[in-house]
Amino acid sequence: GAVVSQHPSRVICKSGTSVKIECRSLDFQATTMFWYRQFPKQSLMLMATSNEGSKATYEQGVEKDKFLINHASLTLSTLTVTSAHPEDSSFYICSVSSLISNNEQFFGPGTRLTVL
Amino acid sequence: EDQVTQSPEALRLQEGESSSLNCSYTVSGLRGLFWYRQDPGKGPEFLFTLYSAGEEKEKERLKATLTKKESFLHITAPKPEDSATYLCAVRFQGAQKLVFGQGTRLTINP
């Protein structure tokens, strides 16, 4: 499977500030990247799907102006949480896939965001 | 509506006690059923993909099977290090995204 990294692994920020999370595919050309969030003891909730070079497709109820996604290359996608609030505190996980991998998704280690 | 349901929600076993986890789905046009393992504070780790009814895959103490309505993850003679949350996800026809079940929290006591 693909090796996926996320940076940072943990971040604490003040309410009202913006936070950027990076997702890198280290050994795999990811034509599609996904962003999920996960609350404690709950399953993964898809936020958006992004295809390289295209605008992200957001799931219903996810504010695209608040969660900015950029998928500029086949190995890098970023999620920016703008004007973060305490309710945005969560575990954010990215995944990568490609037609070459038969669209199997491989996940990053996750980023724990805490908004004070 | 496409749905994925996992049972049980939590399962405690003694080391060596075999059991099965269930994932049932109602999707139109299955294009893959995926099993992942997730440890606390980490991202999901890919285990298996199944594409058609009757298919089976094995990895160490784990074996995944698939029918037209459900999948089972059989765990044989588990060890404490098998303790984790096991997630099932389905990709349906025409979609790139996965629909996840709520997971089964498995605890293996030594």
Short mmCIF file of C-alpha atoms in Angstrom, two decimals:
data_model
loop_
_atom_site.label_atom_id
_atom_site.label_comp_id
_atom_site.label_asym_id
_atom_site.label_seq_id
_atom_site.Cartn_x
_atom_site.Cartn_y
_atom_site.Cartn_z
CA GLY A 1 0.00 0.00 0.00
CA ALA A 2 0.87 3.66 -0.19
CA VAL A 3 2.81 5.50 2.50
CA VAL A 4 0.98 8.66 3.55
CA SER A 5 2.19 11.32 5.95
CA GLN A 6 0.41 14.20 7.63
CA HIS A 7 1.84 17.31 9.19
CA PRO A 8 1.48 18.37 11.88
CA SER A 9 0.45 15.35 13.92
CA ARG A 10 -0.94 17.61 16.64
CA VAL A 11 -1.82 21.28 16.67
CA ILE A 12 -3.33 23.59 19.25
CA CYS A 13 -4.60 26.97 18.16
CA LYS A 14 -6.64 29.86 19.46
CA SER A 15 -10.21 30.43 18.41
CA GLY A 16 -10.43 32.61 15.31
CA THR A 17 -7.10 31.60 13.82
CA SER A 18 -6.51 29.46 10.74
CA VAL A 19 -4.69 26.15 10.66
CA LYS A 20 -3.20 24.33 7.69
CA ILE A 21 -2.79 20.55 7.61
CA GLU A 22 -0.65 18.86 4.97
CA CYS A 23 -1.15 15.41 3.52
CA ARG A 24 1.65 13.87 1.49
CA SER A 25 1.73 10.68 -0.52
CA LEU A 26 5.34 9.59 -0.22
CA ASP A 27 5.58 6.74 -2.71
CA PHE A 28 2.36 6.92 -4.68
CA GLN A 29 0.87 9.23 -7.26
CA ALA A 30 -2.52 10.03 -5.81
CA THR A 31 -5.00 11.16 -8.41
CA THR A 32 -7.62 11.43 -5.68
CA MET A 33 -7.30 12.49 -2.06
CA PHE A 34 -9.97 12.44 0.60
CA TRP A 35 -10.31 14.35 3.86
CA TYR A 36 -12.14 12.90 6.85
CA ARG A 37 -12.83 13.99 10.37
CA GLN A 38 -13.38 11.69 13.30
CA PHE A 39 -14.85 12.53 16.69
CA PRO A 40 -14.04 10.41 19.76
CA LYS A 41 -15.46 6.89 19.60
CA GLN A 42 -17.10 7.61 16.26
CA SER A 43 -16.38 6.44 12.76
CA LEU A 44 -14.82 8.43 9.95
CA MET A 45 -16.91 11.14 8.36
CA LEU A 46 -15.97 12.16 4.83
CA MET A 47 -15.57 15.90 4.42
CA ALA A 48 -14.47 16.23 0.82
CA THR A 49 -13.03 14.49 -2.21
CA SER A 50 -10.37 16.16 -4.29
CA ASN A 51 -9.01 15.16 -7.66
CA GLU A 52 -5.64 16.54 -8.66
CA GLY A 53 -5.97 19.82 -10.48
CA SER A 54 -9.71 20.14 -9.80
CA LYS A 55 -11.82 21.82 -7.18
CA ALA A 56 -12.76 19.67 -4.23
CA THR A 57 -16.22 18.16 -3.92
CA TYR A 58 -17.61 18.72 -0.44
CA GLU A 59 -20.07 16.51 1.39
CA GLN A 60 -23.41 17.89 2.41
CA GLY A 61 -23.14 20.02 5.53
CA VAL A 62 -19.42 20.75 5.16
CA GLU A 63 -18.70 24.45 4.61
CA LYS A 64 -16.33 24.85 1.69
CA ASP A 65 -15.37 28.39 2.73
CA LYS A 66 -14.39 27.18 6.17
CA PHE A 67 -12.51 24.05 5.15
CA LEU A 68 -10.30 25.02 2.21
CA ILE A 69 -8.81 22.12 0.29
CA ASN A 70 -6.01 22.36 -2.22
CA HIS A 71 -4.76 19.38 -4.22
CA ALA A 72 -2.01 21.00 -6.21
CA SER A 73 0.00 17.92 -7.13
CA LEU A 74 -0.19 14.14 -7.21
CA THR A 75 1.62 13.96 -3.88
CA LEU A 76 0.30 16.86 -1.82
CA SER A 77 -3.05 18.07 -0.55
CA THR A 78 -3.72 20.65 2.14
CA LEU A 79 -6.70 21.30 4.37
CA THR A 80 -6.98 24.76 5.89
CA VAL A 81 -9.43 25.26 8.72
CA THR A 82 -10.26 28.96 8.63
CA SER A 83 -11.44 30.95 11.65
CA ALA A 84 -11.31 27.85 13.79
CA HIS A 85 -13.73 27.42 16.68
CA PRO A 86 -13.69 24.91 19.56
CA GLU A 87 -16.29 22.77 17.78
CA ASP A 88 -13.76 22.25 14.97
CA SER A 89 -11.58 20.32 17.40
CA SER A 90 -11.32 16.84 15.98
CA PHE A 91 -9.06 14.22 14.44
CA TYR A 92 -8.51 14.99 10.75
CA ILE A 93 -7.37 12.16 8.48
CA CYS A 94 -6.49 12.16 4.81
CA SER A 95 -6.43 9.25 2.41
CA VAL A 96 -5.08 8.72 -1.08
CA SER A 97 -6.18 6.58 -3.97
CA SER A 98 -5.56 6.04 -7.63
CA LEU A 99 -6.85 3.99 -10.54
CA ILE A 100 -3.52 2.16 -10.36
CA SER A 101 -4.38 0.98 -6.84
CA ASN A 102 -7.83 -0.06 -8.03
CA ASN A 103 -9.17 2.88 -6.06
CA GLU A 104 -8.20 1.34 -2.73
CA GLN A 105 -7.75 4.08 -0.15
CA PHE A 106 -4.67 4.36 2.04
CA PHE A 107 -4.82 6.58 5.07
CA GLY A 108 -2.47 8.99 6.75
CA PRO A 109 -1.72 8.90 10.50
CA GLY A 110 -4.11 11.75 11.27
CA THR A 111 -3.82 15.23 12.77
CA ARG A 112 -5.29 16.07 16.16
CA LEU A 113 -6.62 19.64 16.14
CA THR A 114 -7.51 21.33 19.39
CA VAL A 115 -9.03 24.81 19.27
CA LEU A 116 -8.97 26.74 22.52
CA GLU B 1 -30.12 4.98 1.03
CA ASP B 2 -26.77 3.24 1.01
CA GLN B 3 -25.90 2.00 4.48
CA VAL B 4 -23.20 0.04 6.23
CA THR B 5 -23.86 -1.51 9.66
CA GLN B 6 -21.30 -3.24 11.81
CA SER B 7 -21.93 -5.55 14.73
CA PRO B 8 -21.24 -5.95 17.50
CA GLU B 9 -20.31 -2.43 18.56
CA ALA B 10 -17.77 -3.84 21.01
CA LEU B 11 -16.41 -7.32 21.65
CA ARG B 12 -14.21 -8.66 24.42
CA LEU B 13 -12.47 -12.01 23.95
CA GLN B 14 -9.93 -14.03 25.80
CA GLU B 15 -6.65 -14.66 24.08
CA GLY B 16 -7.10 -17.65 21.77
CA GLU B 17 -10.89 -17.32 21.64
CA SER B 18 -11.92 -17.15 17.97
CA SER B 19 -14.87 -15.05 16.81
CA SER B 20 -16.31 -13.09 13.89
CA LEU B 21 -17.20 -9.47 13.23
CA ASN B 22 -20.08 -8.62 10.93
CA CYS B 23 -20.55 -5.89 8.33
CA SER B 24 -23.89 -5.75 6.55
CA TYR B 25 -24.62 -3.38 3.72
CA THR B 26 -27.41 -2.11 1.56
CA VAL B 27 -25.86 -0.50 -1.46
CA SER B 28 -26.84 -0.39 -5.06
CA GLY B 29 -24.05 -1.89 -7.09
CA LEU B 30 -21.18 -2.87 -4.81
CA ARG B 31 -17.79 -1.85 -6.16
CA GLY B 32 -15.70 -3.08 -3.28
CA LEU B 33 -15.91 -3.80 0.44
CA PHE B 34 -12.92 -2.77 2.52
CA TRP B 35 -11.72 -3.75 5.98
CA TYR B 36 -9.44 -1.51 8.00
CA ARG B 37 -7.88 -1.72 11.42
CA GLN B 38 -7.57 1.46 13.50
CA ASP B 39 -5.52 1.84 16.66
CA PRO B 40 -6.31 4.70 19.06
CA GLY B 41 -4.98 8.04 17.84
CA LYS B 42 -3.89 6.65 14.47
CA GLY B 43 -5.20 6.48 10.94
CA PRO B 44 -6.87 3.34 9.59
CA GLU B 45 -4.59 0.61 8.34
CA PHE B 46 -5.71 -1.21 5.20
CA LEU B 47 -6.43 -4.92 5.64
CA PHE B 48 -8.51 -6.34 2.79
CA THR B 49 -10.60 -5.52 -0.26
CA LEU B 50 -13.35 -7.86 -1.44
CA TYR B 51 -15.16 -7.37 -4.72
CA SER B 52 -17.56 -10.23 -5.32
CA ALA B 53 -19.73 -12.65 -3.36
CA GLY B 54 -17.84 -15.79 -2.43
CA GLU B 55 -14.49 -14.07 -2.32
CA GLU B 56 -12.24 -14.71 0.69
CA LYS B 57 -8.93 -13.20 1.77
CA GLU B 58 -6.60 -14.07 4.61
CA LYS B 59 -3.83 -12.35 6.49
CA GLU B 60 -2.25 -13.98 9.52
CA ARG B 61 -5.08 -14.58 12.03
CA LEU B 62 -7.65 -12.65 9.99
CA LYS B 63 -9.92 -13.92 7.24
CA ALA B 64 -12.50 -11.83 5.42
CA THR B 65 -15.44 -13.25 3.51
CA LEU B 66 -18.16 -11.66 1.41
CA THR B 67 -21.75 -12.50 0.49
CA LYS B 68 -24.30 -10.41 -1.39
CA LYS B 69 -25.49 -8.77 1.80
CA GLU B 70 -22.68 -8.93 4.32
CA SER B 71 -19.05 -9.52 5.10
CA PHE B 72 -17.45 -11.28 8.01
CA LEU B 73 -14.05 -10.71 9.50
CA HIS B 74 -13.05 -13.93 11.22
CA ILE B 75 -10.32 -13.78 13.79
CA THR B 76 -8.70 -17.05 14.76
CA ALA B 77 -6.84 -17.55 18.04
CA PRO B 78 -6.48 -13.81 18.61
CA LYS B 79 -3.66 -12.24 20.58
CA PRO B 80 -3.75 -9.06 22.71
CA GLU B 81 -2.04 -7.15 19.89
CA ASP B 82 -5.12 -7.75 17.73
CA SER B 83 -7.01 -5.34 20.00
CA ALA B 84 -8.18 -2.40 17.86
CA THR B 85 -11.23 -0.94 16.18
CA TYR B 86 -12.08 -2.73 12.95
CA LEU B 87 -13.78 -0.62 10.32
CA CYS B 88 -15.75 -1.81 7.33
CA ALA B 89 -16.35 0.45 4.33
CA VAL B 90 -18.15 0.07 1.03
CA ARG B 91 -17.67 1.73 -2.31
CA PHE B 92 -20.77 1.75 -4.43
CA GLN B 93 -21.31 2.06 -8.15
CA GLY B 94 -20.38 5.36 -9.72
CA ALA B 95 -18.74 6.78 -6.61
CA GLN B 96 -15.16 7.36 -5.56
CA LYS B 97 -15.93 7.70 -1.88
CA LEU B 98 -16.27 5.06 0.81
CA VAL B 99 -19.22 4.69 3.16
CA PHE B 100 -17.97 3.58 6.57
CA GLY B 101 -19.66 1.55 9.25
CA GLN B 102 -19.43 2.59 12.88
CA GLY B 103 -16.72 0.05 13.65
CA THR B 104 -16.29 -2.78 16.12
CA ARG B 105 -14.02 -2.20 19.12
CA LEU B 106 -12.23 -5.48 19.73
CA THR B 107 -10.42 -6.15 22.99
CA ILE B 108 -8.37 -9.31 23.49
CA ASN B 109 -7.57 -10.05 27.13
CA PRO B 110 -4.39 -12.00 27.92
#
